[in-house]
Amino acid sequence: MSDSSSSTTGGGIRVRTLLIPIKCWCGECIKELISKTNLNPYRRYYRCRYAAQKKVQNVVAENDNRIFKWVDEAFTDEIQQLDYKVRMLEEEVQVLKATIRSEGPKIMKGGCLILGLGVVVVVGILM
């Protein structure tokens, strides 16, 4: 299988399209299609709707600077991005837990108990 998912700039330079494309740079929506080539038979890909309607070839042409991305590569990119975000959140939670353990819960004016994770529990105001 060919593994190039990219679009070109106006100067014909290839630029990698990250994640799952939603719109082409030209403003057109993205269409999901199935390859019928011998090199990539039945492989799904995303393509600019305008380019798909005009049957612009997937190879780099002088005027072909529309979005093109293989579906499997888009999903892989999306999963890697989500995995990175999850790891960052896990690290942040660990830091917050360590802060809570070292400082302990704090009681603020007005009877609110601050736990440190952005959770506020109203304890009640004694008069």
Short mmCIF file of N, CA, C and O in Angstrom, two decimals:
data_model
loop_
_atom_site.label_atom_id
_atom_site.label_comp_id
_atom_site.label_asym_id
_atom_site.label_seq_id
_atom_site.Cartn_x
_atom_site.Cartn_y
_atom_site.Cartn_z
N MET A 1 0.83 -1.18 0.00
CA MET A 1 0.00 0.00 0.00
C MET A 1 0.87 1.24 0.00
O MET A 1 1.90 1.28 0.65
N SER A 2 0.43 2.24 -0.68
CA SER A 2 1.11 3.52 -0.65
C SER A 2 0.79 4.18 0.68
O SER A 2 -0.27 3.99 1.24
N ASP A 3 1.71 4.95 1.22
CA ASP A 3 1.46 5.53 2.53
C ASP A 3 1.64 7.04 2.57
O ASP A 3 2.04 7.60 3.56
N SER A 4 1.31 7.71 1.49
CA SER A 4 1.44 9.16 1.52
C SER A 4 0.08 9.83 1.68
O SER A 4 -0.78 9.69 0.84
N SER A 5 -0.11 10.49 2.80
CA SER A 5 -1.31 11.27 3.05
C SER A 5 -0.91 12.71 3.22
O SER A 5 -0.27 13.05 4.19
N SER A 6 -1.25 13.50 2.26
CA SER A 6 -0.85 14.89 2.35
C SER A 6 -1.61 15.71 1.34
O SER A 6 -2.37 15.20 0.54
N SER A 7 -1.40 16.98 1.43
CA SER A 7 -1.92 17.89 0.42
C SER A 7 -0.75 18.76 0.01
O SER A 7 0.31 18.71 0.62
N THR A 8 -0.92 19.55 -1.01
CA THR A 8 0.16 20.42 -1.45
C THR A 8 -0.22 21.86 -1.23
O THR A 8 -1.39 22.20 -1.17
N THR A 9 0.78 22.70 -1.10
CA THR A 9 0.52 24.13 -1.01
C THR A 9 0.43 24.67 -2.43
O THR A 9 0.65 23.93 -3.39
N GLY A 10 0.13 25.93 -2.56
CA GLY A 10 0.03 26.54 -3.89
C GLY A 10 1.29 26.36 -4.72
O GLY A 10 1.24 26.31 -5.93
N GLY A 11 2.45 26.24 -4.06
CA GLY A 11 3.70 26.07 -4.77
C GLY A 11 4.02 24.63 -5.10
O GLY A 11 5.07 24.33 -5.61
N GLY A 12 3.11 23.71 -4.79
CA GLY A 12 3.33 22.31 -5.09
C GLY A 12 4.12 21.56 -4.03
O GLY A 12 4.53 20.44 -4.23
N ILE A 13 4.35 22.17 -2.87
CA ILE A 13 5.08 21.53 -1.79
C ILE A 13 4.11 20.70 -0.96
O ILE A 13 3.06 21.18 -0.55
N ARG A 14 4.45 19.43 -0.69
CA ARG A 14 3.59 18.55 0.09
C ARG A 14 3.60 18.94 1.57
O ARG A 14 4.66 19.18 2.14
N VAL A 15 2.42 18.99 2.19
CA VAL A 15 2.27 19.29 3.60
C VAL A 15 1.44 18.17 4.20
O VAL A 15 0.40 17.82 3.68
N ARG A 16 1.88 17.61 5.32
CA ARG A 16 1.16 16.51 5.96
C ARG A 16 -0.12 17.04 6.59
O ARG A 16 -0.11 18.04 7.29
N THR A 17 -1.22 16.35 6.35
CA THR A 17 -2.51 16.69 6.93
C THR A 17 -2.65 15.90 8.22
O THR A 17 -2.62 14.68 8.20
N LEU A 18 -2.78 16.59 9.34
CA LEU A 18 -2.87 15.92 10.63
C LEU A 18 -4.31 15.58 10.97
O LEU A 18 -5.23 16.30 10.60
N LEU A 19 -4.49 14.50 11.70
CA LEU A 19 -5.78 14.05 12.21
C LEU A 19 -6.77 13.76 11.08
O LEU A 19 -6.40 13.60 9.94
N ILE A 20 -8.06 13.70 11.45
CA ILE A 20 -9.11 13.41 10.48
C ILE A 20 -9.56 14.73 9.86
O ILE A 20 -10.03 15.61 10.57
N PRO A 21 -9.37 14.89 8.55
CA PRO A 21 -9.73 16.18 7.94
C PRO A 21 -11.25 16.37 7.90
O PRO A 21 -11.99 15.42 7.68
N ILE A 22 -11.67 17.59 8.12
CA ILE A 22 -13.10 17.92 8.11
C ILE A 22 -13.42 18.80 6.91
O ILE A 22 -14.41 18.61 6.23
N LYS A 23 -12.55 19.77 6.67
CA LYS A 23 -12.72 20.67 5.52
C LYS A 23 -11.38 20.83 4.82
O LYS A 23 -10.34 20.78 5.45
N CYS A 24 -11.46 21.06 3.54
CA CYS A 24 -10.27 21.35 2.75
C CYS A 24 -9.91 22.83 2.98
O CYS A 24 -10.76 23.61 3.41
N TRP A 25 -8.70 23.20 2.68
CA TRP A 25 -8.29 24.59 2.82
C TRP A 25 -9.14 25.51 1.97
O TRP A 25 -9.30 26.69 2.28
N CYS A 26 -9.73 24.97 0.89
CA CYS A 26 -10.54 25.79 -0.02
C CYS A 26 -11.95 26.04 0.53
O CYS A 26 -12.71 26.79 -0.04
N GLY A 27 -12.31 25.36 1.64
CA GLY A 27 -13.62 25.54 2.25
C GLY A 27 -14.59 24.42 1.94
O GLY A 27 -15.66 24.34 2.55
N GLU A 28 -14.26 23.56 0.99
CA GLU A 28 -15.13 22.44 0.65
C GLU A 28 -15.09 21.37 1.74
O GLU A 28 -14.08 21.20 2.41
N CYS A 29 -16.20 20.67 1.88
CA CYS A 29 -16.25 19.55 2.82
C CYS A 29 -15.40 18.39 2.29
O CYS A 29 -15.05 18.35 1.12
N ILE A 30 -15.10 17.48 3.17
CA ILE A 30 -14.31 16.31 2.82
C ILE A 30 -15.25 15.15 2.54
O ILE A 30 -16.26 14.98 3.21
N LYS A 31 -14.91 14.36 1.56
CA LYS A 31 -15.71 13.20 1.16
C LYS A 31 -14.86 11.95 1.40
O LYS A 31 -13.66 11.95 1.16
N GLU A 32 -15.50 10.87 1.89
CA GLU A 32 -14.79 9.61 2.06
C GLU A 32 -15.04 8.74 0.84
O GLU A 32 -16.19 8.53 0.44
N LEU A 33 -13.97 8.26 0.25
CA LEU A 33 -14.05 7.47 -0.98
C LEU A 33 -13.29 6.16 -0.82
O LEU A 33 -12.59 5.97 0.17
N ILE A 34 -13.40 5.29 -1.80
CA ILE A 34 -12.69 4.01 -1.81
C ILE A 34 -11.82 3.95 -3.04
O ILE A 34 -12.28 4.19 -4.16
N SER A 35 -10.55 3.62 -2.83
CA SER A 35 -9.59 3.54 -3.93
C SER A 35 -9.90 2.34 -4.82
O SER A 35 -10.24 1.27 -4.33
N LYS A 36 -9.74 2.54 -6.11
CA LYS A 36 -9.94 1.46 -7.08
C LYS A 36 -8.67 1.21 -7.87
O LYS A 36 -8.70 0.59 -8.92
N THR A 37 -7.54 1.65 -7.32
CA THR A 37 -6.27 1.47 -8.02
C THR A 37 -5.68 0.10 -7.69
O THR A 37 -6.05 -0.53 -6.69
N ASN A 38 -4.77 -0.36 -8.53
CA ASN A 38 -4.09 -1.63 -8.27
C ASN A 38 -3.15 -1.52 -7.08
O ASN A 38 -2.93 -2.49 -6.36
N LEU A 39 -2.59 -0.34 -6.86
CA LEU A 39 -1.65 -0.14 -5.77
C LEU A 39 -2.34 -0.14 -4.40
O LEU A 39 -1.78 -0.63 -3.43
N ASN A 40 -3.56 0.38 -4.34
CA ASN A 40 -4.32 0.48 -3.07
C ASN A 40 -5.77 0.06 -3.27
O ASN A 40 -6.68 0.86 -3.05
N PRO A 41 -6.02 -1.18 -3.66
CA PRO A 41 -7.41 -1.58 -3.93
C PRO A 41 -8.26 -1.56 -2.66
O PRO A 41 -7.84 -2.04 -1.62
N TYR A 42 -9.44 -0.96 -2.76
CA TYR A 42 -10.45 -0.90 -1.71
C TYR A 42 -10.01 -0.16 -0.44
O TYR A 42 -10.64 -0.27 0.59
N ARG A 43 -8.94 0.59 -0.54
CA ARG A 43 -8.48 1.36 0.62
C ARG A 43 -9.27 2.66 0.68
O ARG A 43 -9.41 3.38 -0.31
N ARG A 44 -9.80 2.96 1.86
CA ARG A 44 -10.62 4.16 2.04
C ARG A 44 -9.73 5.40 2.23
O ARG A 44 -8.68 5.32 2.83
N TYR A 45 -10.21 6.52 1.69
CA TYR A 45 -9.47 7.77 1.84
C TYR A 45 -10.41 8.96 1.90
O TYR A 45 -11.57 8.89 1.51
N TYR A 46 -9.90 10.06 2.46
CA TYR A 46 -10.62 11.32 2.51
C TYR A 46 -10.11 12.19 1.37
O TYR A 46 -8.92 12.22 1.07
N ARG A 47 -11.04 12.92 0.75
CA ARG A 47 -10.68 13.78 -0.37
C ARG A 47 -11.57 15.01 -0.36
O ARG A 47 -12.75 14.94 0.01
N CYS A 48 -11.02 16.12 -0.78
CA CYS A 48 -11.80 17.35 -0.96
C CYS A 48 -12.96 17.04 -1.91
O CYS A 48 -12.75 16.42 -2.96
N ARG A 49 -14.17 17.44 -1.55
CA ARG A 49 -15.33 17.13 -2.39
C ARG A 49 -15.19 17.73 -3.79
O ARG A 49 -15.53 17.10 -4.78
N TYR A 50 -14.64 18.92 -3.88
CA TYR A 50 -14.44 19.56 -5.19
C TYR A 50 -13.51 18.71 -6.05
O TYR A 50 -13.80 18.44 -7.21
N ALA A 51 -12.38 18.29 -5.47
CA ALA A 51 -11.41 17.48 -6.22
C ALA A 51 -12.03 16.15 -6.61
O ALA A 51 -11.80 15.65 -7.71
N ALA A 52 -12.83 15.57 -5.71
CA ALA A 52 -13.48 14.29 -6.02
C ALA A 52 -14.48 14.43 -7.16
O ALA A 52 -14.55 13.58 -8.05
N GLN A 53 -15.25 15.52 -7.16
CA GLN A 53 -16.23 15.75 -8.23
C GLN A 53 -15.55 16.00 -9.57
O GLN A 53 -16.03 15.57 -10.60
N LYS A 54 -14.43 16.70 -9.54
CA LYS A 54 -13.70 17.00 -10.77
C LYS A 54 -12.77 15.85 -11.15
O LYS A 54 -12.08 15.95 -12.15
N LYS A 55 -12.74 14.81 -10.33
CA LYS A 55 -11.90 13.63 -10.57
C LYS A 55 -10.44 14.00 -10.73
O LYS A 55 -9.74 13.48 -11.59
N VAL A 56 -9.98 14.91 -9.84
CA VAL A 56 -8.57 15.28 -9.83
C VAL A 56 -7.80 14.06 -9.33
O VAL A 56 -8.19 13.43 -8.36
N GLN A 57 -6.72 13.73 -10.00
CA GLN A 57 -5.94 12.55 -9.63
C GLN A 57 -5.32 12.71 -8.26
O GLN A 57 -5.02 13.81 -7.82
N ASN A 58 -5.11 11.58 -7.55
CA ASN A 58 -4.51 11.60 -6.23
C ASN A 58 -3.02 11.89 -6.28
O ASN A 58 -2.43 12.24 -5.28
N VAL A 59 -2.40 11.71 -7.43
CA VAL A 59 -0.98 12.02 -7.55
C VAL A 59 -0.81 13.53 -7.55
O VAL A 59 -1.73 14.26 -7.87
N VAL A 60 0.37 13.99 -7.21
CA VAL A 60 0.61 15.43 -7.16
C VAL A 60 0.56 15.97 -8.58
O VAL A 60 1.34 15.61 -9.43
N ALA A 61 -0.39 16.81 -8.82
CA ALA A 61 -0.51 17.49 -10.10
C ALA A 61 -0.24 18.96 -9.86
O ALA A 61 -0.29 19.43 -8.73
N GLU A 62 0.02 19.68 -10.89
CA GLU A 62 0.36 21.09 -10.74
C GLU A 62 -0.75 21.85 -10.02
O GLU A 62 -0.49 22.70 -9.19
N ASN A 63 -2.01 21.56 -10.29
CA ASN A 63 -3.12 22.27 -9.69
C ASN A 63 -3.80 21.49 -8.57
O ASN A 63 -4.85 21.89 -8.10
N ASP A 64 -3.22 20.38 -8.16
CA ASP A 64 -3.86 19.55 -7.12
C ASP A 64 -3.27 19.87 -5.76
O ASP A 64 -2.31 19.27 -5.33
N ASN A 65 -3.85 20.84 -5.09
CA ASN A 65 -3.41 21.15 -3.74
C ASN A 65 -4.57 20.95 -2.77
O ASN A 65 -4.65 21.61 -1.75
N ARG A 66 -5.45 20.05 -3.10
CA ARG A 66 -6.61 19.75 -2.26
C ARG A 66 -6.26 18.65 -1.26
O ARG A 66 -5.32 17.90 -1.45
N ILE A 67 -7.07 18.55 -0.20
CA ILE A 67 -6.83 17.57 0.85
C ILE A 67 -6.99 16.15 0.33
O ILE A 67 -7.93 15.84 -0.40
N PHE A 68 -6.06 15.29 0.71
CA PHE A 68 -6.11 13.85 0.46
C PHE A 68 -5.47 13.17 1.66
O PHE A 68 -4.38 13.53 2.08
N LYS A 69 -6.17 12.20 2.26
CA LYS A 69 -5.62 11.47 3.41
C LYS A 69 -6.24 10.10 3.48
O LYS A 69 -7.44 9.94 3.35
N TRP A 70 -5.40 9.09 3.68
CA TRP A 70 -5.90 7.73 3.88
C TRP A 70 -6.64 7.66 5.21
O TRP A 70 -6.19 8.21 6.22
N VAL A 71 -7.78 6.98 5.26
CA VAL A 71 -8.61 6.88 6.46
C VAL A 71 -7.83 6.20 7.59
O VAL A 71 -7.85 6.67 8.73
N ASP A 72 -7.14 5.10 7.28
CA ASP A 72 -6.42 4.39 8.34
C ASP A 72 -5.33 5.26 8.96
O ASP A 72 -5.12 5.23 10.18
N GLU A 73 -4.66 6.07 8.17
CA GLU A 73 -3.64 6.96 8.70
C GLU A 73 -4.26 8.08 9.54
O GLU A 73 -3.71 8.48 10.55
N ALA A 74 -5.42 8.56 9.11
CA ALA A 74 -6.11 9.61 9.87
C ALA A 74 -6.51 9.09 11.24
O ALA A 74 -6.34 9.78 12.25
N PHE A 75 -7.03 7.85 11.30
CA PHE A 75 -7.41 7.26 12.59
C PHE A 75 -6.19 7.04 13.47
O PHE A 75 -6.23 7.28 14.67
N THR A 76 -5.10 6.59 12.87
CA THR A 76 -3.87 6.38 13.64
C THR A 76 -3.38 7.70 14.23
O THR A 76 -3.03 7.77 15.41
N ASP A 77 -3.39 8.76 13.42
CA ASP A 77 -2.98 10.08 13.92
C ASP A 77 -3.89 10.54 15.05
O ASP A 77 -3.43 11.09 16.05
N GLU A 78 -5.19 10.33 14.88
CA GLU A 78 -6.17 10.75 15.89
C GLU A 78 -5.94 10.00 17.20
O GLU A 78 -5.96 10.59 18.28
N ILE A 79 -5.70 8.69 17.12
CA ILE A 79 -5.46 7.88 18.32
C ILE A 79 -4.18 8.32 19.01
O ILE A 79 -4.13 8.44 20.24
N GLN A 80 -3.13 8.59 18.24
CA GLN A 80 -1.87 9.06 18.84
C GLN A 80 -2.06 10.39 19.54
O GLN A 80 -1.51 10.61 20.63
N GLN A 81 -2.83 11.29 18.94
CA GLN A 81 -3.10 12.59 19.56
C GLN A 81 -3.88 12.42 20.86
O GLN A 81 -3.58 13.05 21.87
N LEU A 82 -4.90 11.56 20.85
CA LEU A 82 -5.69 11.32 22.06
C LEU A 82 -4.84 10.64 23.14
O LEU A 82 -4.96 10.96 24.32
N ASP A 83 -3.98 9.71 22.74
CA ASP A 83 -3.09 9.04 23.69
C ASP A 83 -2.18 10.06 24.37
O ASP A 83 -1.99 10.01 25.59
N TYR A 84 -1.65 10.98 23.60
CA TYR A 84 -0.80 12.03 24.16
C TYR A 84 -1.58 12.88 25.17
O TYR A 84 -1.10 13.16 26.27
N LYS A 85 -2.80 13.28 24.81
CA LYS A 85 -3.62 14.09 25.72
C LYS A 85 -3.94 13.34 27.00
O LYS A 85 -3.91 13.92 28.09
N VAL A 86 -4.24 12.04 26.90
CA VAL A 86 -4.53 11.23 28.08
C VAL A 86 -3.30 11.17 28.99
O VAL A 86 -3.41 11.30 30.21
N ARG A 87 -2.12 10.96 28.40
CA ARG A 87 -0.88 10.92 29.21
C ARG A 87 -0.64 12.24 29.92
O ARG A 87 -0.25 12.27 31.09
N MET A 88 -0.90 13.37 29.24
CA MET A 88 -0.73 14.68 29.87
C MET A 88 -1.72 14.85 31.03
O MET A 88 -1.36 15.36 32.09
N LEU A 89 -2.96 14.42 30.85
CA LEU A 89 -3.96 14.52 31.91
C LEU A 89 -3.61 13.61 33.09
O LEU A 89 -3.79 14.00 34.25
N GLU A 90 -3.10 12.41 32.80
CA GLU A 90 -2.69 11.51 33.88
C GLU A 90 -1.57 12.13 34.71
O GLU A 90 -1.58 12.05 35.94
N GLU A 91 -0.61 12.77 34.05
CA GLU A 91 0.47 13.44 34.77
C GLU A 91 -0.06 14.59 35.62
O GLU A 91 0.36 14.77 36.76
N GLU A 92 -1.00 15.33 35.07
CA GLU A 92 -1.59 16.45 35.81
C GLU A 92 -2.34 15.95 37.04
O GLU A 92 -2.24 16.54 38.12
N VAL A 93 -3.07 14.87 36.90
CA VAL A 93 -3.79 14.29 38.04
C VAL A 93 -2.80 13.84 39.12
O VAL A 93 -3.03 14.07 40.31
N GLN A 94 -1.68 13.23 38.72
CA GLN A 94 -0.68 12.80 39.69
C GLN A 94 -0.11 14.00 40.45
O GLN A 94 0.09 13.94 41.67
N VAL A 95 0.15 15.09 39.75
CA VAL A 95 0.66 16.30 40.40
C VAL A 95 -0.36 16.85 41.38
O VAL A 95 -0.03 17.22 42.51
N LEU A 96 -1.62 16.88 40.98
CA LEU A 96 -2.67 17.38 41.87
C LEU A 96 -2.85 16.49 43.09
O LEU A 96 -3.03 16.98 44.20
N LYS A 97 -2.77 15.18 42.90
CA LYS A 97 -2.87 14.25 44.04
C LYS A 97 -1.71 14.47 45.02
O LYS A 97 -1.91 14.48 46.24
N ALA A 98 -0.51 14.66 44.48
CA ALA A 98 0.65 14.91 45.34
C ALA A 98 0.49 16.21 46.10
O ALA A 98 0.85 16.31 47.28
N THR A 99 -0.08 17.22 45.45
CA THR A 99 -0.31 18.51 46.10
C THR A 99 -1.30 18.37 47.24
O THR A 99 -1.11 18.92 48.32
N ILE A 100 -2.36 17.61 47.02
CA ILE A 100 -3.37 17.39 48.05
C ILE A 100 -2.76 16.66 49.24
O ILE A 100 -3.00 17.01 50.39
N ARG A 101 -1.96 15.64 48.97
CA ARG A 101 -1.33 14.86 50.05
C ARG A 101 -0.38 15.73 50.87
O ARG A 101 -0.34 15.61 52.09
N SER A 102 0.38 16.59 50.20
CA SER A 102 1.37 17.39 50.92
C SER A 102 0.75 18.57 51.65
O SER A 102 1.18 18.92 52.74
N GLU A 103 -0.27 19.18 51.08
CA GLU A 103 -0.87 20.36 51.69
C GLU A 103 -2.13 20.04 52.48
O GLU A 103 -2.49 20.77 53.38
N GLY A 104 -2.82 18.98 52.12
CA GLY A 104 -4.06 18.63 52.78
C GLY A 104 -5.19 19.53 52.33
O GLY A 104 -4.97 20.55 51.68
N PRO A 105 -6.44 19.16 52.66
CA PRO A 105 -7.58 20.00 52.29
C PRO A 105 -7.55 21.33 53.04
O PRO A 105 -7.02 21.41 54.14
N LYS A 106 -8.09 22.36 52.44
CA LYS A 106 -8.10 23.69 53.05
C LYS A 106 -9.54 24.16 53.22
O LYS A 106 -10.37 23.95 52.34
N ILE A 107 -9.82 24.81 54.36
CA ILE A 107 -11.14 25.38 54.58
C ILE A 107 -11.03 26.88 54.32
O ILE A 107 -10.20 27.57 54.90
N MET A 108 -11.86 27.33 53.39
CA MET A 108 -11.84 28.74 53.00
C MET A 108 -12.93 29.49 53.75
O MET A 108 -13.82 28.89 54.34
N LYS A 109 -12.90 30.83 53.69
CA LYS A 109 -13.95 31.66 54.27
C LYS A 109 -15.28 31.30 53.64
O LYS A 109 -15.35 31.03 52.46
N GLY A 110 -16.33 31.28 54.40
CA GLY A 110 -17.65 30.97 53.87
C GLY A 110 -17.99 29.50 54.04
O GLY A 110 -19.05 29.05 53.66
N GLY A 111 -17.10 28.71 54.61
CA GLY A 111 -17.40 27.32 54.91
C GLY A 111 -17.22 26.38 53.73
O GLY A 111 -17.82 25.32 53.69
N CYS A 112 -16.41 26.72 52.75
CA CYS A 112 -16.17 25.82 51.63
C CYS A 112 -14.90 25.02 51.87
O CYS A 112 -13.90 25.55 52.32
N LEU A 113 -14.96 23.76 51.56
CA LEU A 113 -13.81 22.87 51.69
C LEU A 113 -13.23 22.68 50.30
O LEU A 113 -13.89 22.18 49.40
N ILE A 114 -11.98 23.10 50.11
CA ILE A 114 -11.32 22.98 48.82
C ILE A 114 -10.46 21.72 48.86
O ILE A 114 -9.57 21.59 49.68
N LEU A 115 -10.74 20.79 47.95
CA LEU A 115 -10.02 19.53 47.92
C LEU A 115 -8.79 19.59 47.02
O LEU A 115 -7.96 18.71 47.07
N GLY A 116 -8.68 20.57 46.16
CA GLY A 116 -7.49 20.71 45.34
C GLY A 116 -7.66 20.20 43.92
O GLY A 116 -6.82 20.43 43.09
N LEU A 117 -8.70 19.47 43.61
CA LEU A 117 -8.90 18.97 42.26
C LEU A 117 -9.99 19.75 41.53
O LEU A 117 -10.60 19.27 40.61
N GLY A 118 -10.21 20.94 42.01
CA GLY A 118 -11.24 21.74 41.38
C GLY A 118 -12.63 21.39 41.90
O GLY A 118 -13.63 21.84 41.39
N VAL A 119 -12.71 20.57 42.95
CA VAL A 119 -13.98 20.17 43.51
C VAL A 119 -14.22 20.98 44.77
O VAL A 119 -13.38 21.03 45.67
N VAL A 120 -15.36 21.63 44.84
CA VAL A 120 -15.70 22.43 46.00
C VAL A 120 -16.90 21.77 46.66
O VAL A 120 -17.91 21.52 46.03
N VAL A 121 -16.77 21.52 47.97
CA VAL A 121 -17.87 20.92 48.74
C VAL A 121 -18.32 21.96 49.75
O VAL A 121 -17.53 22.46 50.55
N VAL A 122 -19.60 22.31 49.72
CA VAL A 122 -20.13 23.28 50.66
C VAL A 122 -20.38 22.57 51.98
O VAL A 122 -21.13 21.59 52.05
N VAL A 123 -19.72 23.05 53.04
CA VAL A 123 -19.84 22.43 54.34
C VAL A 123 -20.98 23.06 55.14
O VAL A 123 -21.65 22.38 55.89
N GLY A 124 -21.23 24.31 54.93
CA GLY A 124 -22.28 24.99 55.67
C GLY A 124 -21.67 26.09 56.52
O GLY A 124 -20.53 25.98 56.97
N ILE A 125 -22.40 27.13 56.74
CA ILE A 125 -21.89 28.27 57.49
C ILE A 125 -22.49 28.21 58.90
O ILE A 125 -23.70 28.17 59.07
N LEU A 126 -21.62 28.20 59.88
CA LEU A 126 -22.04 28.18 61.27
C LEU A 126 -22.12 29.61 61.77
O LEU A 126 -21.22 30.40 61.58
N MET A 127 -23.24 29.96 62.45
CA MET A 127 -23.38 31.31 62.97
C MET A 127 -23.47 31.29 64.44
O MET A 127 -23.88 30.51 65.12
#
